[in-house]
Amino acid sequence: MRLLFEGLKLGIAALWAHKLRTFLTLLGHIMGVITVITLVSLIQGLNHYVSEKILVQGANLFYVDKIGLAFNEEDFLKRLRRRNLDMDDFDAVRTRNETLANVGAMVQTNATLKYKKRKLNQMGVVGITADSPLFDPYPIASGRALRAEDTDHRRRVAVLGHEVATELFPIGDPIGEEIRVGSRKYTVIGVLGERGKVLGQSTDNFVAIPITEMLGWFHDLSFFTVLAQPLPNVSTEEAQEEVRWILRGSRGLRPKDAENFEVYSSDALMRLYQTLTGGIFAVLVGVGSISLVVGGIVIMNIMMVSVTERTREIGVRKSLGARRKDILNQFLLESVVLTLAGGLIGVVFGFSVSMLVSATTGFPARITGSATILGLGVSAIVGIFFGVYPAFRAARLDPVAALRYE
Amino acid sequence: MLIEIEHLTKIYKMGAEEVHALDGIDLSIERGEYVAIMGASGSGKSTLMNILGCLDVPTSGTYRLDDELVSAMDDDRLAAIRNRQIGFVFQTFNLLPRSDAFHNVELPLIYAGMSRPERRQRVEEALVAVGLSDRTRHRPNELSGGQRQRVAIARALVNAPSIILADEPTGNLDSRTSEDIMAAFRKIHDAGNTVLLVTHEEDIAAHADRRVRLRDGRIESDSRAA
């Protein structure tokens, strides 16, 4: 330990004695670390952002509809021909389940919204049941949420998304005002809190109305979706299994029939994202790492030069009692100190670059402790890996020959 | 007996030819002796010094240092012997150029694994002993040749070794400084240390109490001063 500390001091001193050479030697390594750190912080930023936005609805929420996650057009078109889900399916799940805390149903379309002379084209219209779990991430900002009596009596009432509210009502309180959805009039009863953008798409540009009222004039049930949230002590898998059985019954499927509906969760969406992007990210970081190897070779080269230059010093140290291990450690520490110094600079600049990218392009970068540890850890490994051969050469020098070296 | 050498040979292979650098040496040196090892270049005195200093091992024969059979040791044990038993003084001083006098003298103690406060005390004592207590923070290039050699002597002494092994210690110094350095060795010897002086200069060798002359890898003469 004592020797290690002395070695560290020696290593720093030796590098400090050749400041410019040290820096130039390190440039490649620094670039490599910058590349890797930048990539990792951008990737981590994206992952974090996506998971935060996807999972915001509660990780255990799951969905049932006839399309599900279709990954190609063929699947999509095939599933589109399935029998629609409808309110009967929703009622079956709602009344028969024993594992769910909350069940909702939802249909969506687009329509033009109007308030007096203000007009918003192509806004989302969501027909929904009262107390739907979908609205968990949207706290009510003012007014009230949809209630059972609204759906029971097919009331023409609307809850506005934040963006819709601010665009239609730049001044004044929207509660109690009458707006038009398409040609129909609705009374505004509440405004939702702001949730912001997901991958550049606003999540606040819709209006929610009672699903029962909407089904009175909207008849395309292709995307009719049942939302379900398991009881706290029930696993998502268990609840999904129960919902499957209920729907098989309500849709008259025999045991050997394939299911004509899809059950999926936001977890599954997240997993899908990860499988789609994981490979790409690994390749990106791998390509970035090539520059680390190049930087490492430069470091090995300069360490070889350093060993040759200091042959006589090695001989002197050996004559004073340095063992092979001492010399090995000395040079190994020197190259690790070298790469760690480069790693530190690289991490700092890497974070700066990713912040810059983030600030100029809006790409969500994220600075994490794990990226810092990765940068420094990889640097230490590069230092050891590319330093071990020169250090081994130094340790093996014959003291007589080394002392005679000019 | 501090040093006991029997039938020592060292053979170098130069291509197909074998060079007998040492060709059967028998030599005993007692603790506290002051011995000059002399000979022209090529006589084998450097080879003998390397073996005595545990920097090299003989081809055959035995070398006992303080009752330890050094000739059969591996690299790391030799390093430990060099650290504890041998204090080298070289013709070219061989100080680390970027380290100050203090750190140069401290080096053997670091390799011995000694604690910092103990090292500090020992280094300061050694530098006082060679009259350089006011130069501890000077680097070699800020010191005169004589001062450098005295730093090297302090470094050789700092671990209290069994042997001070000086290889042409005055070879790079003018005659007045040489006399100073030789006086320093005399003082070291008088303090009870064993000093081995390797030289080809008669007047330097004259400082020693015993002179061993080598020629063609054998001992030609072994004489004591009257």
XYZ file of C-alpha atoms in Angstrom, chain A residues 2-3 5-6 9 17-18 310 312-313 316-324 326 330 399-400 403-404, chain B residues 50 55-56 75-76 79 82-83 88 90 92 94 96 98 103 107-108 110-111 113-116 119 155:
50
model
C 2.824 2.311 0.919
C 4.611 1.366 -2.273
C 1.150 5.447 -2.883
C 4.806 6.149 -3.638
C 3.328 10.015 -6.646
C 7.768 16.390 -16.088
C 6.646 15.931 -19.719
C 14.554 5.303 -18.434
C 19.252 3.398 -16.662
C 16.846 4.628 -14.002
C 19.538 2.150 -10.578
C 16.251 1.301 -8.895
C 17.000 -2.388 -9.190
C 20.459 -1.883 -7.711
C 18.808 -0.154 -4.757
C 16.531 -3.122 -4.125
C 13.504 -2.671 -6.386
C 11.958 -6.045 -7.164
C 10.377 -6.889 -10.526
C 8.036 -2.777 -7.842
C 5.615 1.736 -11.127
C 20.076 -4.828 -13.870
C 23.676 -5.074 -15.137
C 22.982 0.168 -15.517
C 25.374 0.092 -18.450
C 28.357 -7.272 -10.294
C 23.316 -7.744 -9.629
C 24.435 -10.877 -11.444
C 15.645 -12.276 -8.899
C 13.413 -11.047 -6.121
C 16.729 -7.598 -4.969
C 20.768 -5.672 -2.616
C 18.338 -3.578 -0.653
C 26.287 0.939 -4.303
C 28.782 4.334 -9.022
C 28.503 8.118 -12.859
C 23.408 7.306 -11.022
C 17.558 10.110 -10.430
C 14.298 14.700 -11.536
C 14.246 11.559 -2.456
C 14.670 5.369 -2.425
C 16.268 2.276 -0.814
C 10.968 3.012 0.189
C 11.831 -0.342 -1.365
C 8.945 -0.709 3.037
C 9.903 1.672 5.817
C 7.385 4.145 7.239
C 7.547 7.798 6.259
C 12.543 7.312 6.440
C 22.105 6.722 -0.444
